[in-house]
PDB file of C-alpha atoms in Angstrom:
ATOM      1  CA  MET A 138     104.973  67.356 202.606  1.00 48.00           C
ATOM      2  CA  PRO A 139     101.788  69.380 202.200  1.00 50.00           C
ATOM      3  CA  ASP A 140     100.959  71.926 204.826  1.00 50.00           C
ATOM      4  CA  ALA A 141      98.375  70.319 207.130  1.00 52.00           C
ATOM      5  CA  ALA A 142      96.825  73.748 207.674  1.00 53.00           C
ATOM      6  CA  ALA A 143      96.406  74.337 203.932  1.00 62.00           C
ATOM      7  CA  PRO A 144      92.779  74.225 202.872  1.00 76.00           C
ATOM      8  CA  GLY A 145      91.941  71.099 200.999  1.00 92.00           C
ATOM      9  CA  LEU A 146      89.408  70.032 198.442  1.00 95.00           C
ATOM     10  CA  THR A 147      86.553  67.630 199.005  1.00 94.00           C
ATOM     11  CA  ILE A 148      86.086  64.596 196.820  1.00 95.00           C
ATOM     12  CA  SER A 149      83.094  66.333 195.193  1.00 95.00           C
ATOM     13  CA  GLN A 150      85.181  69.380 194.346  1.00 96.00           C
ATOM     14  CA  VAL A 151      87.904  67.197 192.825  1.00 97.00           C
ATOM     15  CA  ALA A 152      85.300  65.260 190.855  1.00 96.00           C
ATOM     16  CA  GLU A 153      83.926  68.507 189.448  1.00 96.00           C
ATOM     17  CA  ARG A 154      87.363  69.859 188.543  1.00 95.00           C
ATOM     18  CA  THR A 155      88.662  66.668 186.934  1.00 95.00           C
ATOM     19  CA  GLY A 156      85.479  65.410 185.299  1.00 94.00           C
ATOM     20  CA  LEU A 157      85.838  62.115 187.154  1.00 95.00           C
ATOM     21  CA  SER A 158      83.012  60.691 189.209  1.00 96.00           C
ATOM     22  CA  VAL A 159      83.363  60.272 192.967  1.00 96.00           C
ATOM     23  CA  HIS A 160      83.273  56.527 192.320  1.00 96.00           C
ATOM     24  CA  ALA A 161      86.154  56.826 189.807  1.00 95.00           C
ATOM     25  CA  LEU A 162      88.209  58.864 192.282  1.00 95.00           C
ATOM     26  CA  ARG A 163      87.783  56.196 194.948  1.00 94.00           C
ATOM     27  CA  PHE A 164      88.653  53.531 192.380  1.00 94.00           C
ATOM     28  CA  TYR A 165      91.811  55.396 191.325  1.00 94.00           C
ATOM     29  CA  GLU A 166      92.834  55.679 194.974  1.00 93.00           C
ATOM     30  CA  ARG A 167      92.259  51.953 195.588  1.00 93.00           C
ATOM     31  CA  GLU A 168      94.158  51.060 192.408  1.00 91.00           C
ATOM     32  CA  GLY A 169      97.223  53.072 193.411  1.00 90.00           C
ATOM     33  CA  ILE A 170      96.817  55.653 190.645  1.00 93.00           C
ATOM     34  CA  LEU A 171      97.314  58.698 192.871  1.00 94.00           C
ATOM     35  CA  ALA A 172     100.907  59.882 193.128  1.00 93.00           C
ATOM     36  CA  HIS A 173     100.493  60.885 196.788  1.00 92.00           C
ATOM     37  CA  PRO A 174      98.391  59.458 199.609  1.00 91.00           C
ATOM     38  CA  VAL A 175      95.142  61.340 200.122  1.00 92.00           C
ATOM     39  CA  ARG A 176      95.011  63.103 203.468  1.00 92.00           C
ATOM     40  CA  ARG A 177      92.060  62.324 205.743  1.00 91.00           C
ATOM     41  CA  GLU A 178      90.228  64.568 208.188  1.00 90.00           C
ATOM     42  CA  ALA A 179      89.619  63.403 211.735  1.00 87.00           C
ATOM     43  CA  GLY A 180      86.228  62.077 210.595  1.00 88.00           C
ATOM     44  CA  GLY A 181      87.845  60.061 207.799  1.00 88.00           C
ATOM     45  CA  ARG A 182      86.798  62.297 204.912  1.00 91.00           C
ATOM     46  CA  ARG A 183      89.259  62.601 202.067  1.00 92.00           C
ATOM     47  CA  VAL A 184      91.032  65.942 201.700  1.00 96.00           C
ATOM     48  CA  TYR A 185      92.697  66.499 198.341  1.00 96.00           C
ATOM     49  CA  ALA A 186      95.434  68.984 197.492  1.00 95.00           C
ATOM     50  CA  GLU A 187      95.982  70.947 194.294  1.00 95.00           C
ATOM     51  CA  ARG A 188      98.783  68.560 193.348  1.00 95.00           C
ATOM     52  CA  ASP A 189      96.235  65.720 193.431  1.00 96.00           C
ATOM     53  CA  VAL A 190      94.019  67.598 190.965  1.00 96.00           C
ATOM     54  CA  GLU A 191      97.018  68.245 188.723  1.00 96.00           C
ATOM     55  CA  TRP A 192      98.056  64.595 188.833  1.00 97.00           C
ATOM     56  CA  LEU A 193      94.525  63.356 188.195  1.00 96.00           C
ATOM     57  CA  SER A 194      94.281  65.709 185.212  1.00 96.00           C
ATOM     58  CA  VAL A 195      97.348  64.011 183.725  1.00 96.00           C
ATOM     59  CA  CYS A 196      95.806  60.607 184.413  1.00 95.00           C
ATOM     60  CA  VAL A 197      92.530  61.651 182.769  1.00 95.00           C
ATOM     61  CA  VAL A 198      94.401  62.599 179.588  1.00 96.00           C
ATOM     62  CA  LEU A 199      96.444  59.396 179.621  1.00 97.00           C
ATOM     63  CA  ARG A 200      93.312  57.304 180.148  1.00 95.00           C
ATOM     64  CA  ALA A 201      91.380  59.189 177.448  1.00 95.00           C
ATOM     65  CA  SER A 202      94.242  58.482 175.050  1.00 97.00           C
ATOM     66  CA  GLY A 203      93.819  54.776 175.708  1.00 96.00           C
ATOM     67  CA  MET A 204      96.624  54.136 178.180  1.00 97.00           C
ATOM     68  CA  PRO A 205      95.736  50.970 180.117  1.00 96.00           C
ATOM     69  CA  LEU A 206      95.356  51.299 183.887  1.00 94.00           C
ATOM     70  CA  PRO A 207      98.318  48.965 184.566  1.00 95.00           C
ATOM     71  CA  ASP A 208     100.534  51.347 182.557  1.00 97.00           C
ATOM     72  CA  ILE A 209      99.172  54.377 184.410  1.00 97.00           C
ATOM     73  CA  ARG A 210      99.849  52.548 187.671  1.00 96.00           C
ATOM     74  CA  ALA A 211     103.406  51.733 186.521  1.00 97.00           C
ATOM     75  CA  TYR A 212     103.949  55.378 185.582  1.00 97.00           C
ATOM     76  CA  THR A 213     102.566  56.464 188.958  1.00 97.00           C
ATOM     77  CA  ASP A 214     104.945  54.094 190.720  1.00 96.00           C
ATOM     78  CA  LEU A 215     107.881  55.558 188.813  1.00 97.00           C
ATOM     79  CA  VAL A 216     106.817  59.105 189.679  1.00 96.00           C
ATOM     80  CA  ARG A 217     106.434  58.147 193.351  1.00 95.00           C
ATOM     81  CA  GLN A 218     110.001  56.811 193.357  1.00 96.00           C
ATOM     82  CA  GLY A 219     111.264  60.256 192.383  1.00 96.00           C
ATOM     83  CA  PRO A 220     114.179  61.215 190.158  1.00 97.00           C
ATOM     84  CA  GLY A 221     116.504  58.614 188.696  1.00 97.00           C
ATOM     85  CA  ASN A 222     114.070  56.537 186.651  1.00 98.00           C
ATOM     86  CA  GLU A 223     113.504  58.913 183.752  1.00 98.00           C
ATOM     87  CA  LYS A 224     114.661  56.283 181.229  1.00 98.00           C
ATOM     88  CA  GLN A 225     111.898  53.917 182.381  1.00 98.00           C
ATOM     89  CA  ARG A 226     109.346  56.736 182.200  1.00 98.00           C
ATOM     90  CA  LEU A 227     110.524  57.560 178.694  1.00 98.00           C
ATOM     91  CA  VAL A 228     110.173  53.932 177.571  1.00 98.00           C
ATOM     92  CA  LEU A 229     106.659  53.788 178.983  1.00 98.00           C
ATOM     93  CA  MET A 230     105.630  57.068 177.335  1.00 98.00           C
ATOM     94  CA  ARG A 231     107.214  56.184 173.980  1.00 98.00           C
ATOM     95  CA  ARG A 232     105.377  52.863 173.947  1.00 98.00           C
ATOM     96  CA  HIS A 233     102.107  54.649 174.600  1.00 98.00           C
ATOM     97  CA  GLN A 234     102.924  57.319 172.032  1.00 98.00           C
ATOM     98  CA  GLU A 235     103.290  54.577 169.415  1.00 98.00           C
ATOM     99  CA  ARG A 236      99.881  53.153 170.378  1.00 97.00           C
ATOM    100  CA  VAL A 237      98.314  56.600 170.077  1.00 98.00           C
ATOM    101  CA  VAL A 238      99.860  57.134 166.630  1.00 98.00           C
ATOM    102  CA  GLU A 239      98.433  53.759 165.513  1.00 98.00           C
ATOM    103  CA  GLN A 240      95.054  54.674 166.996  1.00 97.00           C
ATOM    104  CA  MET A 241      95.102  58.018 165.175  1.00 97.00           C
ATOM    105  CA  ALA A 242      95.823  56.259 161.870  1.00 98.00           C
ATOM    106  CA  ARG A 243      92.865  53.892 162.408  1.00 98.00           C
ATOM    107  CA  LEU A 244      90.634  56.843 163.331  1.00 97.00           C
ATOM    108  CA  SER A 245      91.759  58.719 160.234  1.00 98.00           C
ATOM    109  CA  GLU A 246      90.806  55.743 158.049  1.00 98.00           C
ATOM    110  CA  SER A 247      87.451  55.538 159.816  1.00 98.00           C
ATOM    111  CA  TYR A 248      86.892  59.255 159.348  1.00 98.00           C
ATOM    112  CA  ASP A 249      87.631  58.989 155.639  1.00 98.00           C
ATOM    113  CA  LEU A 250      85.068  56.195 155.206  1.00 97.00           C
ATOM    114  CA  ILE A 251      82.444  58.025 157.250  1.00 98.00           C
ATOM    115  CA  SER A 252      83.022  61.248 155.304  1.00 98.00           C
ATOM    116  CA  TYR A 253      82.606  59.352 152.037  1.00 96.00           C
ATOM    117  CA  LYS A 254      79.340  57.812 153.280  1.00 95.00           C
ATOM    118  CA  VAL A 255      78.046  61.220 154.385  1.00 96.00           C
ATOM    119  CA  ARG A 256      78.725  62.631 150.921  1.00 95.00           C
ATOM    120  CA  VAL A 257      76.987  59.655 149.255  1.00 93.00           C
ATOM    121  CA  TYR A 258      73.886  60.010 151.428  1.00 93.00           C
ATOM    122  CA  GLU A 259      73.812  63.792 151.057  1.00 93.00           C
ATOM    123  CA  ASP A 260      73.832  63.333 147.288  1.00 92.00           C
ATOM    124  CA  LEU A 261      71.113  60.667 147.457  1.00 91.00           C
ATOM    125  CA  VAL A 262      68.901  62.785 149.715  1.00 92.00           C
ATOM    126  CA  GLU A 263      69.427  65.841 147.528  1.00 90.00           C
ATOM    127  CA  GLN A 264      68.535  63.868 144.382  1.00 89.00           C
ATOM    128  CA  GLY A 265      65.654  62.016 146.028  1.00 84.00           C
ATOM    129  CA  GLY A 266      67.303  58.665 145.336  1.00 76.00           C
ATOM    130  CA  GLU A 267      67.426  55.464 147.324  1.00 78.00           C
ATOM    131  CA  ALA A 268      70.463  53.874 148.941  1.00 72.00           C
ATOM    132  CA  ARG A 269      71.854  50.630 147.613  1.00 76.00           C
ATOM    133  CA  ALA A 270      73.729  48.114 149.763  1.00 67.00           C
ATOM    134  CA  CYS A 271      76.481  49.390 152.060  1.00 72.00           C
TER     135      CYS A 271
END
């Protein structure tokens, strides 16, 4: 349990540190993406802890890698449950790892085509020629 006297972070500070918008932070909270409930001040303002920033940083990376929100939510649920479900976490992460590997292969193919096109157009521009179809 976090120390209630420990200084907390405002939603704006967390947004700045994580690169998420205030709107996205509220959305993540509503969607059950945060591993721990966000503490509230007497006036109802959210007070985040360092562990929230750390968790959100993990979520940002997972999301940027293409992990769907339902999978992030499932992972969050497993983390909230604590030790004992590492096999389920591993299955979830392996499945996502496979998707990322496939995504990287598609991006590599795209990069190769784009690099080829750049070389073609550089040559055309250098020679003063005109582009043909494609």
